[in-house]
Amino acid sequence: MASLNQCLASLARLSLSTPARPILTPTIPKFLIPSATAPLVRHASGGGGMRKRPVKKKKTYKTYKTWDLSEIEQFSLCDALRYLRAFEVGRPPAVVKYELAVKLRTQKGGPVIRNRIRLPFPVKTDTRIGVICPEDSPLMIEAQQLGAVAVGQESLFESIRAGQLPFNKLICHVDSVEALRKANLGKILGPKGLMPSPKTKTITSDLKATVQELIGADEYRERDGVVRMAVGQLGFTPQMLSDNIKSFMNLLKQDISNSDDNHPKALDEVVLSSTNGPGFSLNGSFHPTDPKLKPEDLQSVM
Amino acid sequence: MRPGDLGPARSRQAKVVGPLVLARPRQAKNFRGSITESEPCSHHVAVRSQRPALPTVCSLSASVRKNIKMVGVLRRFNQLKALVRIRTGPGAAVLPQDVTRIHMEFAHKLNDGHMGPRKFWREALPRLKYWNPAVPMVVNRTTDNSGPATLTLYFREPGATLASDMPMPSSSNEGFAKAPAPAEGERVVTIDMKHRRSEAILKEFMDKSGAVAVTPTPQDEVELREAEEREAKGAVDRERIRRMNEEAKREKAMIAQAQSEAAAIRSSL
C-alpha cells in the first residue's frame, strides 16, 4: 500500500510537469484523495479513527428459501394455456415449448433428484444414440440393428477425439467400460453430459432395453432445488399437455418419496411457462374458470 | 405514450430486465423471509415490463438452462399482475362469430414499410388471441421486404357450415405459411398493412371485422394504474442503478490506469 502511495505521489509530480496528462478536477474520486486511502497524520494515542467495526456475519440457510404462496394467484391448466397461447401467437408451434419448473422444499446439499422419463407425447423426437461396445462383436451388429448412429470402441473414441459427435446420447456396454476409462474422454464428453455412467443408467449389459428406454425419453434433474423439464410443444392440445404433466409429476412424486430420510424433500410449487411467456403457478385443476371457454377452444392452429 | 404502445419502457432493450418497485409494499408482508427487508433496494424485486410475445426472464428452454434459481416469487407476482395489459388495451376485442380465421404476412425486417405490421403482431394480436382463443391466428414472416404485408380475414358466409378441419398452415418464420384460399362457404377480406402504423391497421381491422372492443372492468383499471406506477418507479430505479454502475466502472478504470502507470514508472526506474 505504501509503495502505491509513493507512486501516486510521484504521479502527482509527473502531472505537474506534463500538461498532456488529464488535470485532476475537483471531482476526484474518493479513493484518489490520499487521506481516503491512508491518513497522513497518525496519532500515537491510537484510540481514534481505526476502530474496527464488527463484521456482520451473513446468515446462511441450510435449505432453499420457500415462500408463502397464499398471496400468489394460481391458475388452472386451461387458464394458464389461454394466456400462454396469447403470448406465443404467431410463433412457429414446433419451436415454442411449454416447460415446467417444480420447486422443491429441500436442503442445499445432499443428493439430488435425477431421472429419465418417457412422456406420453414426446417433446423432442431427434434422439441419436451412440454405442460403445467391443469392435467386431455380435453386440456391434445388435447395436446397429437397434438404430445406433455410431458404434464401436477405439474407432468411436478416435472420432470423438476428432470432434465428431453424431449422437446426442451415448451408452456403453459393460464389456467396454475398461476401455472407456483408459480412453480419457471425460474432458470432451463430461461437459456435454454424454459420459456414460451407472448413475445415468448409460452403462448397461442389455443394449436393447437401454436403447428403447432412451428413444423418446427425456432426462431431468434437480438444480438449486428446482426440477425443470420441457413438457410440450405449442401445438399440443390441453389434454396432451395435461397427460404429459401428470405422468411427469407422478414419477417426480415417486422420486421425492424415494429420497433418503436424512435429506427429506417435498413438493412446493409447480410453475408452467413457455418459451416467450411468463410463469404461471398451477393449482392442479384442469378446467378453465371462464364458463364461456372450453378446453377445445385452446387447440386451434397457432 | 402512443395509444399503440404497451408501456413507457418499450425500447430496443427488449431483453433487459427492467426494474420495478412494489406498488404496495404490504403485498410482500405475508411472504415468509421478509423480502422487503432483505432486499436492499427495489431493483432486486425487478420484473420486466409486460411486453407480449417478447422473450421474458423465463425464456430459456429447460435443456439450455443451467444453475439458474427459480424466478423469484415476487417477480412472478408482478408479472402476473401485469397480465392486465393483455386483457385490456388496443386489440382487446371480441370478434363476431362469423370470423373463422386470421392470417398475417409480413417481413422480419422493418425496411420498406414492414414496421407497422410487426407492431400489430406484437401488440394487438396477443390481445385478440386472448379474447378469441378458438380463432386460428397464423403469422407468416418472410425475408422478402419488397413483398406484401397483408392481413387476411376469413368470414363464414351467412348460413354456411364449414368443415371443422379446414387446411390451415401453422405460423412460420421462413415464409412457408402462405394464406390459404378460402374454403367453400368462406369469404375473404384483406387489409394492406404496408407503410402503415399499427394503430391505423387496428382501426381498419376493427371496422372490417366488426370486432367489439372489451371495456376494462374497474378491477382492471385499478391493476392498470398499479402497473403504471410500478413502471414509473422502476424507471427511476433503473436510472439510479445505471448511474451507480457507471460511477463504479469509471473508478475501476481510473484505478487500473493509475496502477498500470505506476507499474510503468516502477519498471523504468
XYZ file of C-alpha atoms in Angstrom:
571
model
C 0.000 0.000 0.000
C 2.815 2.335 0.936
C 4.513 1.786 -2.372
C 1.282 2.671 -4.112
C 1.143 5.914 -2.182
C 4.678 6.722 -3.202
C 3.817 6.020 -6.733
C 0.752 8.177 -6.560
C 2.882 11.000 -5.163
C 5.359 10.611 -7.976
C 2.450 10.522 -10.380
C 1.258 13.810 -8.999
C 4.710 15.289 -9.651
C 4.625 13.977 -13.156
C 1.287 15.527 -13.803
C 2.703 18.912 -12.891
C 5.457 18.646 -15.444
C 3.478 17.136 -18.303
C 0.438 19.160 -19.187
C -0.747 16.427 -21.558
C -1.964 14.387 -18.644
C -5.532 14.981 -17.585
C -5.722 17.609 -14.904
C -7.354 16.338 -11.767
C -10.560 18.260 -11.436
C -12.324 18.801 -8.129
C -14.342 15.672 -8.909
C -11.501 13.411 -7.865
C -12.918 10.100 -6.799
C -12.631 9.413 -3.130
C -10.060 6.713 -3.442
C -7.538 9.016 -5.111
C -7.578 11.521 -2.308
C -4.574 10.381 -0.279
C -6.339 10.889 3.032
C -9.021 8.472 1.947
C -6.688 5.556 1.457
C -4.286 6.151 4.353
C -4.333 9.009 6.828
C -1.161 11.081 6.567
C -1.250 12.085 10.226
C -1.138 9.247 12.692
C -1.981 9.779 16.301
C 0.101 7.989 18.870
C -2.851 7.542 21.164
C -4.411 5.261 18.581
C -7.789 5.360 20.223
C -9.403 7.344 17.443
C -10.219 6.532 13.879
C -9.196 2.975 13.220
C -11.700 1.213 15.410
C -12.794 -1.927 13.660
C -16.471 -2.424 13.288
C -17.624 -5.949 13.925
C -18.201 -7.604 10.568
C -21.832 -8.575 10.239
C -21.981 -12.246 9.570
C -24.290 -13.093 6.722
C -26.942 -15.521 7.754
C -26.689 -18.806 5.917
C -29.572 -21.126 5.326
C -29.346 -24.871 5.044
C -32.454 -25.130 2.914
C -33.558 -23.283 -0.176
C -35.890 -20.435 0.528
C -39.563 -21.086 0.039
C -42.344 -18.572 0.114
C -45.821 -18.448 1.454
C -47.840 -18.965 -1.703
C -51.186 -17.914 -0.285
C -50.841 -14.452 -1.861
C -49.851 -15.811 -5.239
C -52.534 -16.254 -7.819
C -52.649 -19.824 -9.051
C -54.135 -20.943 -12.333
C -55.854 -23.959 -13.754
C -54.074 -25.502 -16.715
C -56.519 -24.147 -19.289
C -56.407 -20.629 -17.850
C -52.611 -20.645 -17.984
C -52.728 -22.004 -21.529
C -55.061 -19.235 -22.624
C -52.532 -16.622 -21.574
C -49.520 -18.525 -22.844
C -51.101 -19.061 -26.250
C -51.808 -15.336 -26.406
C -48.154 -14.611 -25.656
C -46.988 -17.087 -28.289
C -49.366 -16.087 -31.064
C -47.722 -16.164 -34.474
C -44.737 -18.246 -33.366
C -43.872 -21.500 -35.125
C -45.519 -24.157 -32.925
C -42.746 -26.713 -33.254
C -40.165 -24.239 -31.952
C -42.027 -22.972 -28.912
C -42.025 -25.295 -25.918
C -44.015 -25.438 -22.724
C -41.821 -26.009 -19.740
C -42.482 -26.964 -16.183
C -40.454 -25.815 -13.177
C -41.127 -27.733 -9.985
C -39.805 -26.141 -6.850
C -38.964 -28.459 -4.004
C -38.579 -27.903 -0.313
C -35.123 -29.338 0.133
C -31.719 -28.885 1.679
C -28.956 -27.157 -0.218
C -26.507 -30.037 -0.048
C -27.047 -33.714 -0.435
C -28.329 -35.976 -3.170
C -30.404 -34.511 -5.974
C -33.262 -35.949 -7.920
C -32.210 -37.251 -11.280
C -34.202 -39.476 -13.540
C -35.445 -40.159 -17.015
C -39.000 -40.214 -18.271
C -40.709 -41.222 -21.457
C -43.599 -38.813 -21.816
C -46.862 -39.968 -23.399
C -46.316 -37.293 -26.065
C -42.591 -36.797 -26.582
C -41.351 -33.231 -26.855
C -38.036 -33.945 -28.508
C -38.028 -36.521 -31.257
C -34.443 -36.425 -32.527
C -32.620 -38.980 -30.395
C -29.376 -40.150 -31.988
C -27.680 -42.840 -29.989
C -24.014 -43.808 -29.963
C -22.986 -47.174 -28.516
C -19.585 -48.111 -27.152
C -19.087 -51.866 -27.380
C -16.235 -54.182 -28.418
C -15.401 -53.998 -32.112
C -16.462 -56.851 -34.409
C -18.607 -58.448 -31.737
C -22.224 -59.557 -32.076
C -23.017 -56.626 -29.776
C -21.903 -54.247 -32.506
C -24.299 -55.752 -35.006
C -27.064 -55.689 -32.416
C -26.441 -52.002 -31.719
C -26.514 -51.167 -35.412
C -29.767 -53.033 -35.797
C -31.214 -51.047 -32.896
C -30.553 -47.884 -34.866
C -27.400 -46.508 -33.250
C -25.729 -43.844 -35.405
C -22.208 -44.559 -34.167
C -20.963 -47.909 -32.937
C -17.515 -49.134 -31.955
C -14.779 -48.808 -29.404
C -11.371 -47.458 -30.490
C -12.748 -46.139 -33.797
C -15.507 -44.314 -31.925
C -13.022 -42.893 -29.410
C -10.918 -41.608 -32.298
C -13.865 -39.868 -33.929
C -14.881 -38.357 -30.564
C -11.338 -37.039 -30.109
C -11.564 -35.586 -33.615
C -14.653 -33.705 -32.521
C -17.168 -35.751 -34.467
C -20.158 -36.409 -32.265
C -23.014 -37.557 -34.487
C -25.006 -38.656 -31.409
C -26.751 -36.843 -28.593
C -26.979 -39.863 -26.289
C -24.072 -42.208 -25.598
C -24.289 -45.575 -23.929
C -21.564 -48.048 -23.089
C -21.686 -51.809 -22.788
C -20.178 -53.238 -19.584
C -17.537 -55.067 -21.648
C -16.132 -51.736 -22.860
C -16.088 -49.871 -19.565
C -12.394 -50.539 -19.012
C -11.514 -49.277 -22.497
C -13.656 -46.195 -21.967
C -11.858 -45.457 -18.730
C -8.494 -45.736 -20.424
C -9.564 -43.529 -23.313
C -9.732 -40.449 -21.071
C -12.683 -38.885 -22.825
C -14.163 -37.289 -19.723
C -12.902 -33.864 -20.731
C -14.756 -33.993 -24.038
C -17.866 -35.909 -23.059
C -18.306 -34.674 -19.499
C -19.310 -31.075 -20.214
C -21.739 -32.247 -22.874
C -23.369 -34.610 -20.386
C -22.592 -37.573 -22.639
C -20.166 -39.511 -20.441
C -21.685 -42.945 -19.781
C -22.077 -43.670 -16.113
C -24.072 -46.033 -13.944
C -25.727 -43.007 -12.317
C -27.439 -42.059 -15.545
C -28.035 -45.726 -16.333
C -25.990 -45.415 -19.518
C -23.605 -48.251 -18.689
C -25.539 -51.373 -19.422
C -25.362 -55.039 -20.180
C -28.668 -55.020 -22.057
C -28.282 -52.753 -25.057
C -31.766 -53.340 -26.379
C -33.560 -52.319 -23.202
C -31.414 -49.216 -22.732
C -31.758 -48.042 -26.330
C -35.506 -48.471 -26.189
C -35.603 -46.584 -22.913
C -33.536 -43.745 -24.351
C -35.539 -43.217 -27.523
C -38.111 -40.577 -26.821
C -37.024 -40.293 -23.207
C -36.154 -37.004 -21.553
C -33.857 -36.512 -18.640
C -34.489 -34.239 -15.743
C -32.555 -33.310 -12.666
C -32.804 -31.067 -9.693
C -30.703 -27.919 -9.811
C -30.830 -25.387 -6.999
C -33.899 -27.046 -5.599
C -35.837 -26.835 -8.859
C -36.597 -29.568 -11.367
C -37.172 -28.235 -14.869
C -38.449 -30.081 -17.836
C -39.884 -29.338 -21.251
C -43.334 -30.902 -21.202
C -44.852 -29.965 -24.525
C -44.808 -28.139 -27.802
C -47.012 -25.175 -28.518
C -49.053 -27.286 -30.896
C -50.141 -29.733 -28.174
C -53.765 -29.770 -27.064
C -54.557 -29.075 -23.392
C -55.352 -32.765 -22.917
C -51.983 -33.844 -24.339
C -50.179 -31.382 -22.134
C -52.175 -32.478 -19.125
C -51.228 -36.116 -19.755
C -47.566 -35.206 -20.031
C -47.623 -33.114 -16.868
C -49.471 -35.799 -14.937
C -47.075 -38.574 -15.876
C -44.093 -36.357 -15.119
C -45.471 -35.314 -11.748
C -46.309 -38.890 -10.822
C -42.762 -40.010 -11.475
C -41.356 -36.986 -9.687
C -43.508 -37.696 -6.638
C -42.093 -41.206 -6.595
C -38.575 -39.786 -6.742
C -39.413 -37.449 -3.886
C -40.782 -40.229 -1.716
C -37.714 -42.315 -2.515
C -35.325 -39.641 -1.259
C -33.476 -40.749 1.833
C -34.580 -39.767 5.320
C -31.547 -37.610 6.072
C -32.336 -35.383 3.116
C -36.097 -35.056 3.042
C -37.724 -33.420 0.047
C -41.224 -32.159 -0.546
C -43.131 -30.559 -3.387
C -43.506 -26.803 -3.082
C -44.757 -25.226 -6.298
C -45.397 -26.143 -9.925
C -44.906 -23.389 -12.486
C -45.774 -23.643 -16.160
C -44.186 -21.282 -18.633
C -43.449 -21.199 -22.325
C -40.532 -20.026 -24.428
C -41.746 -16.432 -24.553
C -44.344 -16.358 -21.824
C -44.344 -15.654 -18.095
C -44.570 -18.365 -15.439
C -47.964 -19.464 -14.158
C -48.215 -21.211 -10.838
C -50.552 -24.161 -11.355
C -53.246 -25.100 -8.851
C -53.617 -28.635 -10.118
C -57.013 -28.303 -11.780
C -57.615 -28.599 -15.496
C -60.797 -26.798 -16.491
C -60.980 -23.076 -17.258
C -62.671 -20.789 -14.769
C -64.345 -18.798 -17.542
C -67.590 -20.718 -18.261
C -67.575 -19.457 -21.855
C -64.206 -21.046 -22.531
C -63.972 -24.727 -23.389
C -60.741 -26.753 -23.445
C -61.360 -27.475 -27.144
C -61.014 -23.752 -27.850
C -57.362 -23.975 -26.868
C -56.290 -26.336 -29.623
C -56.728 -24.171 -32.712
C -53.867 -23.850 -35.186
C -51.192 -21.482 -33.880
C -47.254 7.407 -24.966
C -48.810 6.438 -28.229
C -52.031 4.512 -27.960
C -50.438 1.506 -29.618
C -47.757 1.187 -27.023
C -47.890 -1.359 -24.266
C -45.843 0.614 -21.839
C -43.480 3.505 -21.455
C -40.485 1.216 -21.317
C -40.784 -0.060 -24.870
C -37.370 0.293 -26.347
C -34.696 -1.638 -28.105
C -33.568 -3.164 -24.814
C -36.001 -5.985 -25.298
C -34.114 -8.467 -23.193
C -33.172 -6.178 -20.366
C -34.968 -6.969 -17.189
C -36.488 -3.690 -16.197
C -36.596 -2.839 -12.529
C -39.897 -2.471 -10.921
C -40.951 -1.414 -7.489
C -43.705 -2.883 -5.470
C -46.660 -0.616 -5.837
C -47.948 -1.694 -2.460
C -45.245 -2.883 -0.084
C -47.889 -4.572 2.016
C -48.191 -7.186 -0.711
C -44.912 -8.563 0.471
C -45.965 -8.654 4.068
C -47.209 -12.189 4.110
C -44.264 -13.794 2.401
C -42.038 -15.680 4.787
C -38.495 -14.450 4.815
C -39.259 -10.722 4.800
C -38.311 -9.931 1.240
C -38.644 -6.200 1.654
C -36.111 -6.056 4.446
C -33.613 -8.464 2.989
C -33.532 -6.701 -0.377
C -31.522 -3.510 -0.104
C -33.237 -1.731 -2.954
C -36.229 -2.282 -5.046
C -34.413 -3.154 -8.250
C -33.845 -6.589 -6.801
C -37.532 -7.190 -6.962
C -37.383 -6.470 -10.627
C -39.778 -7.560 -13.289
C -39.679 -6.758 -16.933
C -42.458 -4.539 -18.049
C -45.138 -6.542 -19.691
C -44.496 -6.994 -23.355
C -46.360 -9.756 -25.056
C -44.513 -12.018 -27.445
C -41.099 -10.870 -26.341
C -38.624 -13.060 -24.513
C -39.129 -12.942 -20.787
C -36.887 -13.877 -17.954
C -38.084 -17.433 -18.287
C -37.387 -17.694 -21.966
C -34.591 -20.253 -21.948
C -35.564 -23.807 -22.644
C -35.089 -26.292 -19.866
C -32.329 -28.111 -21.661
C -30.235 -24.961 -22.044
C -30.736 -23.535 -18.617
C -28.177 -24.471 -16.014
C -27.961 -23.424 -12.408
C -30.462 -20.637 -12.609
C -32.523 -20.322 -9.499
C -36.261 -20.229 -9.703
C -37.519 -16.830 -10.785
C -38.386 -15.085 -7.539
C -41.908 -15.287 -6.328
C -42.302 -11.510 -6.186
C -41.026 -11.029 -9.684
C -43.518 -13.563 -10.941
C -46.211 -11.995 -8.806
C -45.615 -8.664 -10.515
C -45.576 -10.275 -13.928
C -48.920 -11.879 -13.277
C -50.265 -8.565 -12.020
C -49.189 -7.048 -15.327
C -51.291 -9.588 -17.230
C -53.962 -6.920 -17.158
C -52.138 -5.441 -20.123
C -53.088 -8.412 -22.250
C -56.714 -8.267 -21.124
C -57.053 -4.575 -21.894
C -55.621 -2.098 -24.354
C -55.508 -1.803 -28.126
C -56.623 -5.055 -29.688
C -58.614 -6.305 -26.706
C -61.766 -7.076 -28.648
C -64.176 -9.931 -29.184
C -64.563 -10.979 -32.798
C -68.010 -11.766 -34.152
C -68.944 -15.416 -34.558
C -68.537 -15.389 -38.342
C -64.802 -14.653 -38.297
C -63.272 -18.074 -38.858
C -59.551 -17.361 -39.021
C -56.940 -14.619 -39.381
C -53.756 -14.693 -41.411
C -50.930 -12.146 -41.417
C -47.971 -11.943 -43.731
C -45.051 -9.554 -43.457
C -41.250 -9.481 -43.403
C -38.891 -9.988 -40.471
C -37.145 -6.659 -41.007
C -38.805 -3.306 -40.869
C -37.488 -1.769 -44.111
C -39.942 -0.954 -46.846
C -42.963 -0.469 -44.641
C -42.984 -3.626 -42.522
C -42.765 -1.921 -39.126
C -46.475 -1.351 -38.602
C -47.450 -4.970 -39.295
C -44.836 -6.202 -36.851
C -46.089 -3.828 -34.184
C -49.618 -5.012 -34.820
C -48.482 -8.606 -34.344
C -46.600 -7.781 -31.162
C -49.215 -5.576 -29.592
C -52.697 -6.190 -30.868
C -52.588 -9.847 -31.888
C -51.856 -11.286 -28.391
C -54.868 -9.416 -27.034
C -57.042 -10.608 -29.891
C -55.806 -14.140 -29.237
C -56.597 -13.853 -25.548
C -60.165 -12.789 -26.189
C -60.679 -15.161 -29.134
C -58.714 -18.263 -28.188
C -60.566 -20.522 -30.612
C -59.862 -18.441 -33.732
C -56.729 -19.628 -35.558
C -54.322 -16.707 -35.990
C -51.389 -17.556 -38.198
C -48.425 -15.311 -38.893
C -46.177 -15.857 -41.876
C -42.924 -13.931 -41.641
C -40.805 -13.727 -44.763
C -37.354 -12.458 -45.591
C -38.582 -10.553 -48.625
C -39.086 -6.913 -47.703
C -40.289 -5.988 -51.180
C -43.106 -8.497 -50.735
C -46.571 -7.670 -49.490
C -47.676 -7.049 -45.917
C -51.266 -8.174 -45.750
C -53.771 -9.199 -43.132
C -56.422 -11.636 -44.325
C -59.722 -12.033 -42.519
C -61.780 -15.125 -43.279
C -65.552 -14.857 -42.782
C -68.159 -17.561 -42.774
C -70.856 -16.831 -45.363
C -74.269 -16.471 -43.715
C -75.918 -19.861 -43.364
C -72.866 -21.813 -44.493
C -71.465 -24.620 -42.359
C -67.731 -25.156 -42.560
C -65.751 -28.309 -42.096
C -64.092 -28.395 -38.682
C -60.709 -29.341 -40.155
C -60.033 -26.706 -42.772
C -56.463 -26.905 -44.094
C -54.567 -24.176 -42.274
C -50.773 -23.996 -42.113
C -49.028 -23.260 -38.815
C -47.158 -19.999 -38.307
C -43.771 -19.892 -39.944
C -40.589 -17.874 -39.637
C -39.451 -18.864 -43.098
C -42.387 -17.796 -45.212
C -43.876 -21.279 -45.587
C -47.312 -20.389 -44.223
C -48.938 -18.715 -47.216
C -52.507 -17.537 -46.802
C -54.760 -20.440 -47.803
C -57.520 -19.933 -50.363
C -60.937 -19.510 -48.746
C -62.828 -22.743 -48.256
C -66.310 -23.250 -49.648
C -68.734 -21.046 -47.769
C -65.977 -18.624 -46.785
C -65.240 -15.126 -47.972
C -62.047 -13.169 -47.579
C -61.298 -9.555 -46.644
C -57.722 -8.331 -46.912
C -56.078 -5.333 -45.307
C -52.940 -3.906 -46.869
C -50.595 -3.132 -43.961
C -47.583 -1.859 -45.829
C -46.273 1.579 -44.818
C -48.944 1.979 -42.153
C -48.811 2.389 -38.417
C -50.173 -0.349 -36.206
C -52.932 1.935 -34.874
C -54.184 2.569 -38.387
C -54.111 -1.143 -39.142
C -56.013 -1.869 -35.939
C -58.639 0.718 -36.772
C -59.246 -0.770 -40.198
C -59.227 -4.250 -38.660
C -61.889 -3.290 -36.135
C -64.032 -1.694 -38.867
C -63.784 -4.568 -41.307
C -64.082 -7.418 -38.813
C -66.856 -5.910 -36.731
C -64.989 -6.719 -33.528
C -66.357 -5.286 -30.285
C -63.737 -3.725 -28.029
C -63.683 -5.016 -24.466
C -64.233 -2.388 -21.809
C -61.929 -2.806 -18.827
C -63.594 -3.619 -15.523
C -62.998 -1.323 -12.503
C -60.681 -4.002 -11.105
C -58.707 -3.957 -14.358
C -58.389 -0.208 -14.182
C -57.001 -0.387 -10.662
C -54.471 -3.009 -11.765
C -53.508 -0.956 -14.815
C -52.849 2.048 -12.631
C -50.746 -0.024 -10.287
C -48.753 -1.452 -13.169
C -48.096 2.044 -14.437
C -46.964 3.174 -11.009
C -44.625 0.195 -10.764
C -43.159 1.023 -14.118
C -42.665 4.688 -13.259
C -40.872 3.737 -10.057
C -38.928 1.159 -11.994
C -37.727 3.790 -14.436
C -36.442 5.917 -11.550
C -34.668 2.952 -10.029
C -33.213 1.903 -13.344
C -31.710 5.344 -13.830
C -30.264 5.353 -10.305
C -28.667 1.950 -10.767
C -27.324 2.916 -14.171
C -25.608 5.946 -12.664
C -24.223 3.880 -9.792
C -22.835 1.281 -12.187
C -21.317 3.940 -14.383
C -19.598 5.564 -11.423
C -18.214 2.240 -10.219
C -16.974 1.444 -13.697
C -15.274 4.838 -14.000
C -13.496 4.465 -10.663
C -12.373 0.979 -11.561
C -10.956 2.190 -14.876
C -9.103 5.016 -13.127
C -7.585 2.650 -10.572
C -6.476 0.335 -13.334
C -4.929 3.219 -15.234
C -3.130 4.568 -12.191
C -1.801 1.137 -11.335
C -0.577 0.458 -14.849
C 1.159 3.843 -14.930
C 2.679 3.190 -11.531
C 3.958 -0.145 -12.776
C 5.434 1.544 -15.823
C 7.242 4.074 -13.638
C 8.486 1.329 -11.340
C 9.881 -0.667 -14.230
C 11.550 2.378 -15.789
C 13.375 3.215 -12.532
